[in-house]
């Protein structure tokens, strides 16, 4: 697959920043997402944390998924709208994380997962017949089923605080990807009506009743 130059630059930026963070704790701590520091005015962390990762596995997984799904967005919408989706989803994920964990001053997070979740959601909307192979399921599942499952698992992970995973950023990124795709490509309402509705219902419910998550 021929990789777009902007996508390649984005992946390289993630790799360089993450590898730097692996060996330089001061650098990592300066740019990671941390509620206390952000509340004190270091808003840049809401962006820079998306280029850091906890280890090589975390980095490789995010970059691989981005490499697979990003071309779908770029080919359909172009580079500019892809970047809007990527960075917009990253920021929405950070904003939701900041809002949900606002009283946990030492809460920290890193990773491009929020941005990548937004790209996945955008891809599902643009390709309503998409099927995905998800380990350990032996058969592919429709993209919209994966999308619903992703949201439900993220909400469950937030409630139960499962693992060392930023479920809130994942959820925010998915919501951001959904809304931004509708914004930059409104034709999706006509082309993927069923998928928009089936993915939109849980998102609308979350926006209306999300304050009850805790």
PDB file of C-alpha atoms in Angstrom:
ATOM      1  CA  UNK A   1       0.000   0.000   0.000  1.00  0.00           C
ATOM      2  CA  UNK A   2       1.345   3.432  -0.947  1.00  0.00           C
ATOM      3  CA  UNK A   3       1.295   5.527   2.204  1.00  0.00           C
ATOM      4  CA  UNK A   4       0.289   9.188   2.031  1.00  0.00           C
ATOM      5  CA  UNK A   5       3.093  11.610   2.960  1.00  0.00           C
ATOM      6  CA  UNK A   6       1.043  13.348   5.657  1.00  0.00           C
ATOM      7  CA  UNK A   7       0.098  10.019   7.235  1.00  0.00           C
ATOM      8  CA  UNK A   8       3.749   8.963   7.139  1.00  0.00           C
ATOM      9  CA  UNK A   9       4.792  12.221   8.838  1.00  0.00           C
ATOM     10  CA  UNK A  10       2.121  11.692  11.496  1.00  0.00           C
ATOM     11  CA  UNK A  11       3.311   8.165  12.201  1.00  0.00           C
ATOM     12  CA  UNK A  12       6.962   9.263  12.306  1.00  0.00           C
ATOM     13  CA  UNK A  13       6.080  12.072  14.734  1.00  0.00           C
ATOM     14  CA  UNK A  14       4.382   9.554  17.030  1.00  0.00           C
ATOM     15  CA  UNK A  15       7.351   7.187  16.826  1.00  0.00           C
ATOM     16  CA  UNK A  16       9.976   9.872  17.496  1.00  0.00           C
ATOM     17  CA  UNK A  17       8.070  11.454  20.403  1.00  0.00           C
ATOM     18  CA  UNK A  18       7.263   8.084  21.955  1.00  0.00           C
ATOM     19  CA  UNK A  19      10.821   6.728  21.719  1.00  0.00           C
ATOM     20  CA  UNK A  20      12.089   9.981  23.228  1.00  0.00           C
ATOM     21  CA  UNK A  21       9.601   9.523  26.079  1.00  0.00           C
ATOM     22  CA  UNK A  22      10.674   5.912  26.676  1.00  0.00           C
ATOM     23  CA  UNK A  23      14.200   7.002  27.582  1.00  0.00           C
ATOM     24  CA  UNK A  24      13.625  10.526  28.897  1.00  0.00           C
ATOM     25  CA  UNK A  25      11.306  10.601  31.906  1.00  0.00           C
ATOM     26  CA  UNK A  26      11.510  14.386  32.220  1.00  0.00           C
ATOM     27  CA  UNK A  27      10.297  14.768  28.625  1.00  0.00           C
ATOM     28  CA  UNK A  28       7.547  12.199  29.176  1.00  0.00           C
ATOM     29  CA  UNK A  29       6.316  13.842  32.383  1.00  0.00           C
ATOM     30  CA  UNK A  30       6.393  17.308  30.799  1.00  0.00           C
ATOM     31  CA  UNK A  31       4.089  16.419  27.894  1.00  0.00           C
ATOM     32  CA  UNK A  32       1.833  13.641  29.219  1.00  0.00           C
ATOM     33  CA  UNK A  33      -1.831  14.259  30.035  1.00  0.00           C
ATOM     34  CA  UNK A  34      -2.193  15.148  33.713  1.00  0.00           C
ATOM     35  CA  UNK A  35      -5.278  16.725  35.239  1.00  0.00           C
ATOM     36  CA  UNK A  36      -3.457  18.850  37.815  1.00  0.00           C
ATOM     37  CA  UNK A  37      -1.002  20.343  35.333  1.00  0.00           C
ATOM     38  CA  UNK A  38      -3.731  21.023  32.767  1.00  0.00           C
ATOM     39  CA  UNK A  39      -5.882  22.749  35.395  1.00  0.00           C
ATOM     40  CA  UNK A  40      -2.922  24.999  36.105  1.00  0.00           C
ATOM     41  CA  UNK A  41      -2.877  26.138  32.480  1.00  0.00           C
ATOM     42  CA  UNK A  42      -0.743  23.574  30.623  1.00  0.00           C
ATOM     43  CA  UNK A  43      -3.425  22.949  27.989  1.00  0.00           C
ATOM     44  CA  UNK A  44      -0.801  21.879  25.429  1.00  0.00           C
ATOM     45  CA  UNK A  45      -0.682  18.511  27.220  1.00  0.00           C
ATOM     46  CA  UNK A  46      -4.143  17.762  25.787  1.00  0.00           C
ATOM     47  CA  UNK A  47      -2.455  17.613  22.379  1.00  0.00           C
ATOM     48  CA  UNK A  48       1.097  16.449  23.103  1.00  0.00           C
ATOM     49  CA  UNK A  49      -0.036  13.462  25.186  1.00  0.00           C
ATOM     50  CA  UNK A  50      -1.475  12.013  21.988  1.00  0.00           C
ATOM     51  CA  UNK A  51       2.048  11.550  20.610  1.00  0.00           C
ATOM     52  CA  UNK A  52       3.396   9.661  23.637  1.00  0.00           C
ATOM     53  CA  UNK A  53       2.927   5.967  24.409  1.00  0.00           C
ATOM     54  CA  UNK A  54       3.652   3.802  27.423  1.00  0.00           C
ATOM     55  CA  UNK A  55       5.685   1.163  25.553  1.00  0.00           C
ATOM     56  CA  UNK A  56       6.499  -0.229  22.110  1.00  0.00           C
ATOM     57  CA  UNK A  57       3.464  -2.522  22.020  1.00  0.00           C
ATOM     58  CA  UNK A  58       1.141   0.422  22.714  1.00  0.00           C
ATOM     59  CA  UNK A  59       2.862   2.480  20.014  1.00  0.00           C
ATOM     60  CA  UNK A  60       2.951  -0.276  17.378  1.00  0.00           C
ATOM     61  CA  UNK A  61      -0.701  -1.213  17.890  1.00  0.00           C
ATOM     62  CA  UNK A  62      -1.926   2.377  17.523  1.00  0.00           C
ATOM     63  CA  UNK A  63       0.242   3.090  14.496  1.00  0.00           C
ATOM     64  CA  UNK A  64      -0.732  -0.172  12.806  1.00  0.00           C
ATOM     65  CA  UNK A  65      -4.451   0.536  13.224  1.00  0.00           C
ATOM     66  CA  UNK A  66      -3.909   4.093  12.003  1.00  0.00           C
ATOM     67  CA  UNK A  67      -2.000   2.769   8.968  1.00  0.00           C
ATOM     68  CA  UNK A  68      -4.890   0.430   8.124  1.00  0.00           C
ATOM     69  CA  UNK A  69      -7.810   2.854   8.560  1.00  0.00           C
ATOM     70  CA  UNK A  70      -6.384   6.288   7.709  1.00  0.00           C
ATOM     71  CA  UNK A  71      -6.153   5.638   3.927  1.00  0.00           C
ATOM     72  CA  UNK A  72      -9.906   5.035   3.860  1.00  0.00           C
ATOM     73  CA  UNK A  73     -10.481   8.570   5.149  1.00  0.00           C
ATOM     74  CA  UNK A  74      -7.760  10.153   3.009  1.00  0.00           C
ATOM     75  CA  UNK A  75      -8.952   8.557  -0.236  1.00  0.00           C
ATOM     76  CA  UNK A  76     -12.574   9.519   0.410  1.00  0.00           C
ATOM     77  CA  UNK A  77     -12.253  12.950   2.038  1.00  0.00           C
ATOM     78  CA  UNK A  78      -8.712  14.170   1.371  1.00  0.00           C
ATOM     79  CA  UNK A  79      -5.809  15.016   3.665  1.00  0.00           C
ATOM     80  CA  UNK A  80      -7.257  18.198   5.208  1.00  0.00           C
ATOM     81  CA  UNK A  81     -10.445  16.522   6.395  1.00  0.00           C
ATOM     82  CA  UNK A  82      -8.435  13.532   7.588  1.00  0.00           C
ATOM     83  CA  UNK A  83      -6.343  15.858   9.764  1.00  0.00           C
ATOM     84  CA  UNK A  84      -9.505  17.531  11.068  1.00  0.00           C
ATOM     85  CA  UNK A  85     -10.829  14.125  12.064  1.00  0.00           C
ATOM     86  CA  UNK A  86      -7.540  12.983  13.596  1.00  0.00           C
ATOM     87  CA  UNK A  87      -6.737  16.030  15.693  1.00  0.00           C
ATOM     88  CA  UNK A  88     -10.383  16.819  16.404  1.00  0.00           C
ATOM     89  CA  UNK A  89     -10.937  13.318  17.796  1.00  0.00           C
ATOM     90  CA  UNK A  90      -7.749  13.600  19.838  1.00  0.00           C
ATOM     91  CA  UNK A  91      -8.907  16.864  21.402  1.00  0.00           C
ATOM     92  CA  UNK A  92     -12.457  15.625  22.041  1.00  0.00           C
ATOM     93  CA  UNK A  93     -10.963  12.602  23.791  1.00  0.00           C
ATOM     94  CA  UNK A  94      -8.801  14.862  25.943  1.00  0.00           C
ATOM     95  CA  UNK A  95     -11.703  17.195  26.758  1.00  0.00           C
ATOM     96  CA  UNK A  96     -13.921  14.298  27.834  1.00  0.00           C
ATOM     97  CA  UNK A  97     -11.088  12.858  29.918  1.00  0.00           C
ATOM     98  CA  UNK A  98     -10.502  16.232  31.569  1.00  0.00           C
ATOM     99  CA  UNK A  99     -14.216  16.606  32.303  1.00  0.00           C
ATOM    100  CA  UNK A 100     -14.760  13.093  33.603  1.00  0.00           C
ATOM    101  CA  UNK A 101     -11.619  12.957  35.778  1.00  0.00           C
ATOM    102  CA  UNK A 102     -11.539  16.656  36.748  1.00  0.00           C
ATOM    103  CA  UNK A 103     -11.308  15.902  40.476  1.00  0.00           C
ATOM    104  CA  UNK A 104      -8.500  13.337  40.089  1.00  0.00           C
ATOM    105  CA  UNK A 105      -5.548  15.731  40.038  1.00  0.00           C
ATOM    106  CA  UNK A 106      -2.954  13.000  39.539  1.00  0.00           C
ATOM    107  CA  UNK A 107      -4.822  11.206  36.745  1.00  0.00           C
ATOM    108  CA  UNK A 108      -2.495  10.752  33.764  1.00  0.00           C
ATOM    109  CA  UNK A 109      -2.842   9.333  30.264  1.00  0.00           C
ATOM    110  CA  UNK A 110      -0.914   9.068  27.001  1.00  0.00           C
ATOM    111  CA  UNK A 111      -1.476   7.619  23.549  1.00  0.00           C
ATOM    112  CA  UNK A 112      -2.997   8.264  20.137  1.00  0.00           C
ATOM    113  CA  UNK A 113      -5.901   5.910  20.863  1.00  0.00           C
ATOM    114  CA  UNK A 114      -8.498   8.690  20.999  1.00  0.00           C
ATOM    115  CA  UNK A 115      -7.458  10.007  17.597  1.00  0.00           C
ATOM    116  CA  UNK A 116      -7.292   6.490  16.165  1.00  0.00           C
ATOM    117  CA  UNK A 117     -10.764   5.683  17.544  1.00  0.00           C
ATOM    118  CA  UNK A 118     -12.090   8.710  15.692  1.00  0.00           C
ATOM    119  CA  UNK A 119     -10.491   7.529  12.453  1.00  0.00           C
ATOM    120  CA  UNK A 120     -12.004   4.063  12.905  1.00  0.00           C
ATOM    121  CA  UNK A 121     -15.461   5.542  13.448  1.00  0.00           C
ATOM    122  CA  UNK A 122     -15.096   7.792  10.424  1.00  0.00           C
ATOM    123  CA  UNK A 123     -14.105   4.769   8.333  1.00  0.00           C
ATOM    124  CA  UNK A 124     -17.150   2.812   9.475  1.00  0.00           C
ATOM    125  CA  UNK A 125     -19.454   5.693   8.530  1.00  0.00           C
ATOM    126  CA  UNK A 126     -17.846   6.054   5.121  1.00  0.00           C
ATOM    127  CA  UNK A 127     -17.979   2.304   4.493  1.00  0.00           C
ATOM    128  CA  UNK A 128     -21.301   1.051   5.892  1.00  0.00           C
ATOM    129  CA  UNK A 129     -20.694  -2.467   4.534  1.00  0.00           C
ATOM    130  CA  UNK A 130     -17.297  -2.736   6.231  1.00  0.00           C
ATOM    131  CA  UNK A 131     -16.573  -5.947   8.132  1.00  0.00           C
ATOM    132  CA  UNK A 132     -13.829  -6.329  10.726  1.00  0.00           C
ATOM    133  CA  UNK A 133     -11.978  -9.343  12.051  1.00  0.00           C
ATOM    134  CA  UNK A 134     -11.703  -9.003  15.823  1.00  0.00           C
ATOM    135  CA  UNK A 135      -9.651 -11.503  17.826  1.00  0.00           C
ATOM    136  CA  UNK A 136     -10.740 -14.017  19.094  1.00  0.00           C
ATOM    137  CA  UNK A 137     -13.959 -14.063  17.033  1.00  0.00           C
ATOM    138  CA  UNK A 138     -13.641 -16.595  14.179  1.00  0.00           C
ATOM    139  CA  UNK A 139     -15.766 -14.600  11.725  1.00  0.00           C
ATOM    140  CA  UNK A 140     -15.824 -10.952  10.598  1.00  0.00           C
ATOM    141  CA  UNK A 141     -18.437  -8.682  12.152  1.00  0.00           C
ATOM    142  CA  UNK A 142     -20.162  -5.650  10.594  1.00  0.00           C
ATOM    143  CA  UNK A 143     -18.430  -2.363  11.300  1.00  0.00           C
ATOM    144  CA  UNK A 144     -21.455  -0.873  13.027  1.00  0.00           C
ATOM    145  CA  UNK A 145     -21.594  -3.811  15.460  1.00  0.00           C
ATOM    146  CA  UNK A 146     -17.954  -3.199  16.308  1.00  0.00           C
ATOM    147  CA  UNK A 147     -18.733   0.511  16.776  1.00  0.00           C
ATOM    148  CA  UNK A 148     -21.553  -0.162  19.223  1.00  0.00           C
ATOM    149  CA  UNK A 149     -19.463  -2.725  21.090  1.00  0.00           C
ATOM    150  CA  UNK A 150     -16.554  -0.282  21.279  1.00  0.00           C
ATOM    151  CA  UNK A 151     -18.713   2.379  22.920  1.00  0.00           C
ATOM    152  CA  UNK A 152     -20.304  -0.059  25.369  1.00  0.00           C
ATOM    153  CA  UNK A 153     -16.936  -1.523  26.341  1.00  0.00           C
ATOM    154  CA  UNK A 154     -15.456   1.969  26.802  1.00  0.00           C
ATOM    155  CA  UNK A 155     -18.337   2.986  29.074  1.00  0.00           C
ATOM    156  CA  UNK A 156     -17.987  -0.257  31.047  1.00  0.00           C
ATOM    157  CA  UNK A 157     -14.220   0.274  31.294  1.00  0.00           C
ATOM    158  CA  UNK A 158     -14.756   3.794  32.621  1.00  0.00           C
ATOM    159  CA  UNK A 159     -17.225   2.588  35.246  1.00  0.00           C
ATOM    160  CA  UNK A 160     -15.084  -0.341  36.386  1.00  0.00           C
ATOM    161  CA  UNK A 161     -11.704   1.353  35.787  1.00  0.00           C
ATOM    162  CA  UNK A 162     -10.506  -1.678  33.837  1.00  0.00           C
ATOM    163  CA  UNK A 163      -6.767  -1.985  33.341  1.00  0.00           C
ATOM    164  CA  UNK A 164      -4.277   0.777  32.700  1.00  0.00           C
ATOM    165  CA  UNK A 165      -6.315   2.025  29.745  1.00  0.00           C
ATOM    166  CA  UNK A 166      -7.676   5.488  28.937  1.00  0.00           C
ATOM    167  CA  UNK A 167     -11.229   4.350  28.245  1.00  0.00           C
ATOM    168  CA  UNK A 168     -12.513   7.918  28.518  1.00  0.00           C
ATOM    169  CA  UNK A 169     -10.181   9.127  25.762  1.00  0.00           C
ATOM    170  CA  UNK A 170     -11.225   6.180  23.587  1.00  0.00           C
ATOM    171  CA  UNK A 171     -14.893   7.026  24.061  1.00  0.00           C
ATOM    172  CA  UNK A 172     -14.307  10.733  23.445  1.00  0.00           C
ATOM    173  CA  UNK A 173     -12.305   9.974  20.320  1.00  0.00           C
ATOM    174  CA  UNK A 174     -15.058   7.741  18.943  1.00  0.00           C
ATOM    175  CA  UNK A 175     -17.674  10.405  19.608  1.00  0.00           C
ATOM    176  CA  UNK A 176     -15.433  13.032  18.036  1.00  0.00           C
ATOM    177  CA  UNK A 177     -14.852  10.900  14.951  1.00  0.00           C
ATOM    178  CA  UNK A 178     -18.574  10.293  14.565  1.00  0.00           C
ATOM    179  CA  UNK A 179     -19.607  13.948  14.886  1.00  0.00           C
ATOM    180  CA  UNK A 180     -16.737  15.358  12.839  1.00  0.00           C
ATOM    181  CA  UNK A 181     -17.366  12.927   9.987  1.00  0.00           C
ATOM    182  CA  UNK A 182     -20.963  14.148   9.827  1.00  0.00           C
ATOM    183  CA  UNK A 183     -19.701  17.729   9.891  1.00  0.00           C
ATOM    184  CA  UNK A 184     -17.056  17.500   7.158  1.00  0.00           C
ATOM    185  CA  UNK A 185     -18.968  15.045   4.969  1.00  0.00           C
ATOM    186  CA  UNK A 186     -22.740  15.519   5.506  1.00  0.00           C
ATOM    187  CA  UNK A 187     -23.422  13.283   2.499  1.00  0.00           C
ATOM    188  CA  UNK A 188     -22.904  10.397   4.893  1.00  0.00           C
ATOM    189  CA  UNK A 189     -26.441  11.028   6.181  1.00  0.00           C
ATOM    190  CA  UNK A 190     -27.758   9.854   2.808  1.00  0.00           C
ATOM    191  CA  UNK A 191     -25.095   7.292   1.939  1.00  0.00           C
ATOM    192  CA  UNK A 192     -24.998   5.527   5.326  1.00  0.00           C
ATOM    193  CA  UNK A 193     -28.319   6.387   6.977  1.00  0.00           C
ATOM    194  CA  UNK A 194     -28.688   3.101   8.860  1.00  0.00           C
ATOM    195  CA  UNK A 195     -25.113   3.209  10.181  1.00  0.00           C
ATOM    196  CA  UNK A 196     -25.460   6.858  11.238  1.00  0.00           C
ATOM    197  CA  UNK A 197     -28.629   6.073  13.189  1.00  0.00           C
ATOM    198  CA  UNK A 198     -27.422   2.838  14.785  1.00  0.00           C
ATOM    199  CA  UNK A 199     -24.149   4.435  15.929  1.00  0.00           C
ATOM    200  CA  UNK A 200     -25.764   7.755  16.758  1.00  0.00           C
ATOM    201  CA  UNK A 201     -28.327   6.453  19.251  1.00  0.00           C
ATOM    202  CA  UNK A 202     -25.843   5.399  21.986  1.00  0.00           C
ATOM    203  CA  UNK A 203     -23.834   8.580  21.417  1.00  0.00           C
ATOM    204  CA  UNK A 204     -26.923  10.765  21.821  1.00  0.00           C
ATOM    205  CA  UNK A 205     -27.852   8.863  24.976  1.00  0.00           C
ATOM    206  CA  UNK A 206     -24.350   9.393  26.345  1.00  0.00           C
ATOM    207  CA  UNK A 207     -24.460  13.105  25.591  1.00  0.00           C
ATOM    208  CA  UNK A 208     -27.831  13.372  27.343  1.00  0.00           C
ATOM    209  CA  UNK A 209     -27.195  11.137  30.326  1.00  0.00           C
ATOM    210  CA  UNK A 210     -23.413  10.858  30.494  1.00  0.00           C
ATOM    211  CA  UNK A 211     -23.310  12.744  33.785  1.00  0.00           C
ATOM    212  CA  UNK A 212     -24.737   9.590  35.413  1.00  0.00           C
ATOM    213  CA  UNK A 213     -21.739   7.453  34.467  1.00  0.00           C
ATOM    214  CA  UNK A 214     -20.181   7.945  37.864  1.00  0.00           C
TER     215      UNK A 214
END
